[in-house]
Amino acid sequence: MVSKESRVEIRVKKHNRIRNRFSGTAARPRLAVFRSNNHMYAQIIDDVEGKTLVSASTMEKEIKAELDKTNNVEAAAYVGTVIAKRAIEKGIKEVVFDRGGFIYQGKIAALADAAREAGLEF
C-alpha cells in the first residue's frame, strides 16, 4: 500500500526548494511568512548574518488588540502593514518575499499586498 505524504511534509519540501533559489542579504533581506491555523507570523531576516531584523505576528498584544480574529485575511493584511512600517522605520525598503511553501492566495497574498501598499518593494 502506498502511504500518502502529509500536507506539512509537502509544504516543508516546497519551502526548501524555494529557499535554494534565494537568500536574504543585508541589502535585500528576506520577508519570511508563516501561518498556522490560529496565527500569522512575518519576519524580515538577514540570512548572511543569521539574524531577524524585524518581526510581527498576531500573537503580539498590540496587534491582537486591534483584531477581532487572528486567523483571517484581515488579520494577515494588518500584520503585513505592521511589518512594512517597522521595516521602513529600520531603513529597509526592498525585500525578497518568501511564502514559506504556502500557496500564494488568501492570507499569504493579503499579507504581501498589504506590505506592498505600506511601502515595501518586492
mmCIF file of N, CA, C and O in Angstrom, residues 34-113:
data_model
loop_
_atom_site.group_PDB
_atom_site.id
_atom_site.type_symbol
_atom_site.label_atom_id
_atom_site.label_comp_id
_atom_site.label_asym_id
_atom_site.label_seq_id
_atom_site.Cartn_x
_atom_site.Cartn_y
_atom_site.Cartn_z
ATOM 1 N N PHE A 34 4.870 32.800 7.796
ATOM 2 C CA PHE A 34 4.376 31.508 8.266
ATOM 3 C C PHE A 34 2.967 31.710 8.782
ATOM 4 O O PHE A 34 2.670 32.722 9.418
ATOM 5 N N ARG A 35 2.104 30.759 8.476
ATOM 6 C CA ARG A 35 0.753 30.820 9.015
ATOM 7 C C ARG A 35 0.439 29.477 9.668
ATOM 8 O O ARG A 35 0.749 28.425 9.131
ATOM 9 N N SER A 36 -0.167 29.561 10.825
ATOM 10 C CA SER A 36 -0.671 28.357 11.471
ATOM 11 C C SER A 36 -2.196 28.421 11.377
ATOM 12 O O SER A 36 -2.747 29.326 10.750
ATOM 13 N N ASN A 37 -2.857 27.495 12.002
ATOM 14 C CA ASN A 37 -4.312 27.534 11.973
ATOM 15 C C ASN A 37 -4.867 28.730 12.728
ATOM 16 O O ASN A 37 -5.965 29.195 12.445
ATOM 17 N N ASN A 38 -4.111 29.240 13.695
ATOM 18 C CA ASN A 38 -4.624 30.319 14.545
ATOM 19 C C ASN A 38 -3.920 31.657 14.387
ATOM 20 O O ASN A 38 -4.482 32.672 14.784
ATOM 21 N N HIS A 39 -2.714 31.699 13.847
ATOM 22 C CA HIS A 39 -1.949 32.944 13.826
ATOM 23 C C HIS A 39 -1.163 33.117 12.530
ATOM 24 O O HIS A 39 -0.945 32.163 11.788
ATOM 25 N N MET A 40 -0.719 34.366 12.297
ATOM 26 C CA MET A 40 0.149 34.723 11.173
ATOM 27 C C MET A 40 1.441 35.289 11.741
ATOM 28 O O MET A 40 1.418 36.054 12.716
ATOM 29 N N TYR A 41 2.553 34.928 11.129
ATOM 30 C CA TYR A 41 3.864 35.396 11.572
ATOM 31 C C TYR A 41 4.624 35.913 10.357
ATOM 32 O O TYR A 41 4.571 35.308 9.290
ATOM 33 N N ALA A 42 5.344 37.013 10.518
ATOM 34 C CA ALA A 42 6.185 37.550 9.446
ATOM 35 C C ALA A 42 7.491 38.022 10.062
ATOM 36 O O ALA A 42 7.494 38.643 11.134
ATOM 37 N N GLN A 43 8.594 37.702 9.387
ATOM 38 C CA GLN A 43 9.916 38.122 9.845
ATOM 39 C C GLN A 43 10.708 38.637 8.660
ATOM 40 O O GLN A 43 10.587 38.099 7.554
ATOM 41 N N ILE A 44 11.519 39.641 8.896
ATOM 42 C CA ILE A 44 12.480 40.088 7.890
ATOM 43 C C ILE A 44 13.840 39.659 8.392
ATOM 44 O O ILE A 44 14.266 40.050 9.482
ATOM 45 N N ILE A 45 14.516 38.819 7.575
ATOM 46 C CA ILE A 45 15.704 38.107 8.024
ATOM 47 C C ILE A 45 16.889 38.416 7.119
ATOM 48 O O ILE A 45 16.761 38.413 5.892
ATOM 49 N N ASP A 46 18.049 38.644 7.735
ATOM 50 C CA ASP A 46 19.323 38.732 7.031
ATOM 51 C C ASP A 46 19.987 37.364 7.157
ATOM 52 O O ASP A 46 20.472 37.004 8.223
ATOM 53 N N ASP A 47 19.962 36.581 6.076
ATOM 54 C CA ASP A 47 20.474 35.214 6.126
ATOM 55 C C ASP A 47 21.996 35.150 6.218
ATOM 56 O O ASP A 47 22.544 34.171 6.701
ATOM 57 N N VAL A 48 22.698 36.179 5.754
ATOM 58 C CA VAL A 48 24.160 36.192 5.834
ATOM 59 C C VAL A 48 24.596 36.251 7.295
ATOM 60 O O VAL A 48 25.462 35.491 7.738
ATOM 61 N N GLU A 49 23.977 37.142 8.052
ATOM 62 C CA GLU A 49 24.280 37.273 9.480
ATOM 63 C C GLU A 49 23.535 36.240 10.313
ATOM 64 O O GLU A 49 23.908 35.954 11.442
ATOM 65 N N GLY A 50 22.435 35.749 9.784
ATOM 66 C CA GLY A 50 21.607 34.808 10.535
ATOM 67 C C GLY A 50 20.796 35.487 11.619
ATOM 68 O O GLY A 50 20.562 34.918 12.683
ATOM 69 N N LYS A 51 20.333 36.714 11.326
ATOM 70 C CA LYS A 51 19.598 37.484 12.333
ATOM 71 C C LYS A 51 18.252 37.942 11.802
ATOM 72 O O LYS A 51 18.112 38.289 10.635
ATOM 73 N N THR A 52 17.279 37.978 12.701
ATOM 74 C CA THR A 52 15.980 38.556 12.392
ATOM 75 C C THR A 52 16.058 40.052 12.640
ATOM 76 O O THR A 52 16.401 40.484 13.743
ATOM 77 N N LEU A 53 15.747 40.835 11.627
ATOM 78 C CA LEU A 53 15.837 42.288 11.738
ATOM 79 C C LEU A 53 14.533 42.889 12.257
ATOM 80 O O LEU A 53 14.554 43.793 13.089
ATOM 81 N N VAL A 54 13.402 42.386 11.761
ATOM 82 C CA VAL A 54 12.083 42.893 12.136
ATOM 83 C C VAL A 54 11.126 41.708 12.174
ATOM 84 O O VAL A 54 11.253 40.786 11.374
ATOM 85 N N SER A 55 10.174 41.747 13.107
ATOM 86 C CA SER A 55 9.163 40.693 13.135
ATOM 87 C C SER A 55 7.818 41.265 13.565
ATOM 88 O O SER A 55 7.752 42.322 14.204
ATOM 89 N N ALA A 56 6.767 40.543 13.190
ATOM 90 C CA ALA A 56 5.407 40.897 13.606
ATOM 91 C C ALA A 56 4.563 39.631 13.545
ATOM 92 O O ALA A 56 4.776 38.779 12.687
ATOM 93 N N SER A 57 3.642 39.516 14.476
ATOM 94 C CA SER A 57 2.728 38.373 14.450
ATOM 95 C C SER A 57 1.430 38.743 15.146
ATOM 96 O O SER A 57 1.356 39.724 15.879
ATOM 97 N N THR A 58 0.431 37.915 14.942
ATOM 98 C CA THR A 58 -0.868 38.156 15.558
ATOM 99 C C THR A 58 -0.868 37.763 17.030
ATOM 100 O O THR A 58 -1.871 37.955 17.707
ATOM 101 N N MET A 59 0.238 37.251 17.534
ATOM 102 C CA MET A 59 0.323 36.898 18.951
ATOM 103 C C MET A 59 0.731 38.087 19.818
ATOM 104 O O MET A 59 0.592 38.036 21.036
ATOM 105 N N GLU A 60 1.245 39.161 19.197
ATOM 106 C CA GLU A 60 1.652 40.341 19.956
ATOM 107 C C GLU A 60 0.422 41.054 20.517
ATOM 108 O O GLU A 60 -0.606 41.147 19.858
ATOM 109 N N LYS A 61 0.567 41.579 21.728
ATOM 110 C CA LYS A 61 -0.564 42.222 22.398
ATOM 111 C C LYS A 61 -1.123 43.399 21.601
ATOM 112 O O LYS A 61 -2.333 43.552 21.482
ATOM 113 N N GLU A 62 -0.237 44.245 21.060
ATOM 114 C CA GLU A 62 -0.690 45.438 20.340
ATOM 115 C C GLU A 62 -1.477 45.067 19.087
ATOM 116 O O GLU A 62 -2.471 45.700 18.759
ATOM 117 N N ILE A 63 -0.998 44.055 18.391
ATOM 118 C CA ILE A 63 -1.666 43.638 17.162
ATOM 119 C C ILE A 63 -2.969 42.900 17.483
ATOM 120 O O ILE A 63 -4.002 43.130 16.860
ATOM 121 N N LYS A 64 -2.906 42.025 18.471
ATOM 122 C CA LYS A 64 -4.084 41.237 18.845
ATOM 123 C C LYS A 64 -5.224 42.142 19.321
ATOM 124 O O LYS A 64 -6.400 41.867 19.080
ATOM 125 N N ALA A 65 -4.890 43.264 19.977
ATOM 126 C CA ALA A 65 -5.904 44.184 20.474
ATOM 127 C C ALA A 65 -6.672 44.852 19.333
ATOM 128 O O ALA A 65 -7.838 45.220 19.491
ATOM 129 N N GLU A 66 -6.022 45.008 18.165
ATOM 130 C CA GLU A 66 -6.651 45.666 17.023
ATOM 131 C C GLU A 66 -7.550 44.730 16.216
ATOM 132 O O GLU A 66 -8.298 45.188 15.372
ATOM 133 N N LEU A 67 -7.454 43.421 16.456
ATOM 134 C CA LEU A 67 -8.140 42.440 15.612
ATOM 135 C C LEU A 67 -9.283 41.745 16.344
ATOM 136 O O LEU A 67 -9.224 41.535 17.549
ATOM 137 N N ASP A 68 -10.306 41.368 15.581
ATOM 138 C CA ASP A 68 -11.379 40.542 16.126
ATOM 139 C C ASP A 68 -10.933 39.084 16.177
ATOM 140 O O ASP A 68 -11.117 38.402 17.173
ATOM 141 N N LYS A 69 -10.376 38.608 15.052
ATOM 142 C CA LYS A 69 -9.878 37.243 14.947
ATOM 143 C C LYS A 69 -8.426 37.294 14.475
ATOM 144 O O LYS A 69 -8.031 38.240 13.791
ATOM 145 N N THR A 70 -7.654 36.277 14.820
ATOM 146 C CA THR A 70 -6.237 36.275 14.437
ATOM 147 C C THR A 70 -5.949 35.338 13.274
ATOM 148 O O THR A 70 -4.802 35.209 12.877
ATOM 149 N N ASN A 71 -6.958 34.701 12.724
ATOM 150 C CA ASN A 71 -6.703 33.708 11.678
ATOM 151 C C ASN A 71 -7.472 33.970 10.390
ATOM 152 O O ASN A 71 -7.792 33.046 9.664
ATOM 153 N N ASN A 72 -7.749 35.232 10.086
ATOM 154 C CA ASN A 72 -8.461 35.523 8.848
ATOM 155 C C ASN A 72 -7.635 36.444 7.954
ATOM 156 O O ASN A 72 -6.533 36.864 8.305
ATOM 157 N N VAL A 73 -8.186 36.780 6.795
ATOM 158 C CA VAL A 73 -7.467 37.580 5.803
ATOM 159 C C VAL A 73 -7.202 38.989 6.328
ATOM 160 O O VAL A 73 -6.130 39.558 6.076
ATOM 161 N N GLU A 74 -8.137 39.552 7.074
ATOM 162 C CA GLU A 74 -7.943 40.904 7.616
ATOM 163 C C GLU A 74 -6.772 40.936 8.592
ATOM 164 O O GLU A 74 -5.999 41.886 8.612
ATOM 165 N N ALA A 75 -6.643 39.908 9.404
ATOM 166 C CA ALA A 75 -5.518 39.829 10.344
ATOM 167 C C ALA A 75 -4.203 39.729 9.589
ATOM 168 O O ALA A 75 -3.209 40.370 9.966
ATOM 169 N N ALA A 76 -4.176 38.960 8.516
ATOM 170 C CA ALA A 76 -2.964 38.820 7.713
ATOM 171 C C ALA A 76 -2.586 40.154 7.077
ATOM 172 O O ALA A 76 -1.403 40.541 7.063
ATOM 173 N N ALA A 77 -3.571 40.876 6.578
ATOM 174 C CA ALA A 77 -3.306 42.184 5.974
ATOM 175 C C ALA A 77 -2.775 43.165 7.015
ATOM 176 O O ALA A 77 -1.859 43.948 6.742
ATOM 177 N N TYR A 78 -3.312 43.117 8.215
ATOM 178 C CA TYR A 78 -2.841 44.005 9.270
ATOM 179 C C TYR A 78 -1.389 43.697 9.644
ATOM 180 O O TYR A 78 -0.582 44.606 9.842
ATOM 181 N N VAL A 79 -1.051 42.425 9.724
ATOM 182 C CA VAL A 79 0.339 42.037 10.011
ATOM 183 C C VAL A 79 1.256 42.527 8.895
ATOM 184 O O VAL A 79 2.382 42.976 9.151
ATOM 185 N N GLY A 80 0.783 42.484 7.645
ATOM 186 C CA GLY A 80 1.570 42.985 6.517
ATOM 187 C C GLY A 80 1.869 44.467 6.630
ATOM 188 O O GLY A 80 3.001 44.902 6.377
ATOM 189 N N THR A 81 0.878 45.262 7.030
ATOM 190 C CA THR A 81 1.118 46.701 7.185
ATOM 191 C C THR A 81 2.055 46.975 8.356
ATOM 192 O O THR A 81 2.924 47.834 8.268
ATOM 193 N N VAL A 82 1.890 46.232 9.447
ATOM 194 C CA VAL A 82 2.747 46.440 10.628
ATOM 195 C C VAL A 82 4.200 46.092 10.308
ATOM 196 O O VAL A 82 5.119 46.846 10.651
ATOM 197 N N ILE A 83 4.437 44.966 9.640
ATOM 198 C CA ILE A 83 5.813 44.563 9.327
ATOM 199 C C ILE A 83 6.455 45.562 8.366
ATOM 200 O O ILE A 83 7.629 45.887 8.496
ATOM 201 N N ALA A 84 5.664 46.084 7.430
ATOM 202 C CA ALA A 84 6.206 47.070 6.491
ATOM 203 C C ALA A 84 6.573 48.368 7.205
ATOM 204 O O ALA A 84 7.642 48.937 6.952
ATOM 205 N N LYS A 85 5.721 48.833 8.108
ATOM 206 C CA LYS A 85 6.019 50.065 8.843
ATOM 207 C C LYS A 85 7.270 49.905 9.710
ATOM 208 O O LYS A 85 8.115 50.788 9.770
ATOM 209 N N ARG A 86 7.374 48.755 10.383
ATOM 210 C CA ARG A 86 8.546 48.505 11.218
ATOM 211 C C ARG A 86 9.821 48.407 10.383
ATOM 212 O O ARG A 86 10.883 48.867 10.797
ATOM 213 N N ALA A 87 9.711 47.817 9.202
ATOM 214 C CA ALA A 87 10.873 47.689 8.321
ATOM 215 C C ALA A 87 11.324 49.053 7.817
ATOM 216 O O ALA A 87 12.526 49.339 7.795
ATOM 217 N N ILE A 88 10.374 49.885 7.433
ATOM 218 C CA ILE A 88 10.723 51.212 6.923
ATOM 219 C C ILE A 88 11.347 52.054 8.028
ATOM 220 O O ILE A 88 12.270 52.830 7.780
ATOM 221 N N GLU A 89 10.870 51.904 9.270
ATOM 222 C CA GLU A 89 11.486 52.609 10.400
ATOM 223 C C GLU A 89 12.950 52.209 10.576
ATOM 224 O O GLU A 89 13.774 53.011 10.985
ATOM 225 N N LYS A 90 13.279 50.945 10.277
ATOM 226 C CA LYS A 90 14.662 50.451 10.387
ATOM 227 C C LYS A 90 15.481 50.726 9.131
ATOM 228 O O LYS A 90 16.646 50.358 9.055
ATOM 229 N N GLY A 91 14.858 51.331 8.114
ATOM 230 C CA GLY A 91 15.574 51.663 6.888
ATOM 231 C C GLY A 91 15.575 50.565 5.844
ATOM 232 O O GLY A 91 16.374 50.600 4.911
ATOM 233 N N ILE A 92 14.677 49.610 5.954
ATOM 234 C CA ILE A 92 14.584 48.513 4.982
ATOM 235 C C ILE A 92 13.448 48.840 4.026
ATOM 236 O O ILE A 92 12.303 49.000 4.446
ATOM 237 N N LYS A 93 13.788 48.947 2.717
ATOM 238 C CA LYS A 93 12.769 49.275 1.734
ATOM 239 C C LYS A 93 12.528 48.129 0.755
ATOM 240 O O LYS A 93 11.424 47.926 0.290
ATOM 241 N N GLU A 94 13.577 47.358 0.438
ATOM 242 C CA GLU A 94 13.461 46.250 -0.511
ATOM 243 C C GLU A 94 13.672 44.929 0.195
ATOM 244 O O GLU A 94 14.589 44.794 0.997
ATOM 245 N N VAL A 95 12.822 43.960 -0.108
ATOM 246 C CA VAL A 95 12.935 42.626 0.481
ATOM 247 C C VAL A 95 12.696 41.571 -0.597
ATOM 248 O O VAL A 95 12.219 41.876 -1.683
ATOM 249 N N VAL A 96 13.046 40.345 -0.265
ATOM 250 C CA VAL A 96 12.714 39.185 -1.087
ATOM 251 C C VAL A 96 11.580 38.466 -0.363
ATOM 252 O O VAL A 96 11.693 38.187 0.827
ATOM 253 N N PHE A 97 10.506 38.165 -1.073
ATOM 254 C CA PHE A 97 9.343 37.550 -0.428
ATOM 255 C C PHE A 97 9.489 36.040 -0.404
ATOM 256 O O PHE A 97 9.708 35.401 -1.432
ATOM 257 N N ASP A 98 9.375 35.456 0.788
ATOM 258 C CA ASP A 98 9.444 34.012 0.982
ATOM 259 C C ASP A 98 8.089 33.561 1.515
ATOM 260 O O ASP A 98 7.759 33.805 2.669
ATOM 261 N N ARG A 99 7.317 32.894 0.670
ATOM 262 C CA ARG A 99 5.963 32.493 1.051
ATOM 263 C C ARG A 99 5.943 31.246 1.912
ATOM 264 O O ARG A 99 4.891 30.787 2.339
ATOM 265 N N GLY A 100 7.082 30.678 2.200
ATOM 266 C CA GLY A 100 7.182 29.573 3.136
ATOM 267 C C GLY A 100 6.571 28.270 2.660
ATOM 268 O O GLY A 100 6.205 27.430 3.471
ATOM 269 N N GLY A 101 6.461 28.085 1.340
ATOM 270 C CA GLY A 101 5.879 26.864 0.819
ATOM 271 C C GLY A 101 4.368 26.888 0.751
ATOM 272 O O GLY A 101 3.754 25.944 0.272
ATOM 273 N N PHE A 102 3.764 27.969 1.231
ATOM 274 C CA PHE A 102 2.313 28.093 1.178
ATOM 275 C C PHE A 102 1.905 28.594 -0.209
ATOM 276 O O PHE A 102 2.665 29.292 -0.880
ATOM 277 N N ILE A 103 0.689 28.271 -0.617
ATOM 278 C CA ILE A 103 0.172 28.742 -1.893
ATOM 279 C C ILE A 103 -0.073 30.248 -1.785
ATOM 280 O O ILE A 103 -0.574 30.735 -0.779
ATOM 281 N N TYR A 104 0.285 30.980 -2.851
ATOM 282 C CA TYR A 104 0.138 32.434 -2.848
ATOM 283 C C TYR A 104 -1.318 32.802 -3.153
ATOM 284 O O TYR A 104 -1.681 33.138 -4.275
ATOM 285 N N GLN A 105 -2.140 32.700 -2.136
ATOM 286 C CA GLN A 105 -3.537 33.126 -2.214
ATOM 287 C C GLN A 105 -4.039 33.317 -0.801
ATOM 288 O O GLN A 105 -3.383 32.927 0.156
ATOM 289 N N GLY A 106 -5.175 33.944 -0.670
ATOM 290 C CA GLY A 106 -5.784 34.112 0.646
ATOM 291 C C GLY A 106 -4.939 34.941 1.592
ATOM 292 O O GLY A 106 -4.593 36.082 1.302
ATOM 293 N N LYS A 107 -4.584 34.368 2.740
ATOM 294 C CA LYS A 107 -3.875 35.091 3.796
ATOM 295 C C LYS A 107 -2.477 35.503 3.367
ATOM 296 O O LYS A 107 -2.028 36.616 3.679
ATOM 297 N N ILE A 108 -1.775 34.628 2.653
ATOM 298 C CA ILE A 108 -0.400 34.932 2.228
ATOM 299 C C ILE A 108 -0.416 36.096 1.239
ATOM 300 O O ILE A 108 0.377 37.031 1.352
ATOM 301 N N ALA A 109 -1.318 36.065 0.287
ATOM 302 C CA ALA A 109 -1.430 37.142 -0.692
ATOM 303 C C ALA A 109 -1.871 38.441 -0.025
ATOM 304 O O ALA A 109 -1.390 39.522 -0.382
ATOM 305 N N ALA A 110 -2.772 38.358 0.950
ATOM 306 C CA ALA A 110 -3.236 39.561 1.651
ATOM 307 C C ALA A 110 -2.096 40.215 2.414
ATOM 308 O O ALA A 110 -1.949 41.447 2.397
ATOM 309 N N LEU A 111 -1.270 39.413 3.074
ATOM 310 C CA LEU A 111 -0.116 39.949 3.799
ATOM 311 C C LEU A 111 0.857 40.616 2.832
ATOM 312 O O LEU A 111 1.333 41.729 3.082
ATOM 313 N N ALA A 112 1.137 39.978 1.705
ATOM 314 C CA ALA A 112 2.071 40.530 0.727
ATOM 315 C C ALA A 112 1.538 41.830 0.126
ATOM 316 O O ALA A 112 2.279 42.817 0.005
ATOM 317 N N ASP A 113 0.267 41.858 -0.241
ATOM 318 C CA ASP A 113 -0.319 43.062 -0.830
ATOM 319 C C ASP A 113 -0.327 44.220 0.157
ATOM 320 O O ASP A 113 -0.032 45.363 -0.206
#
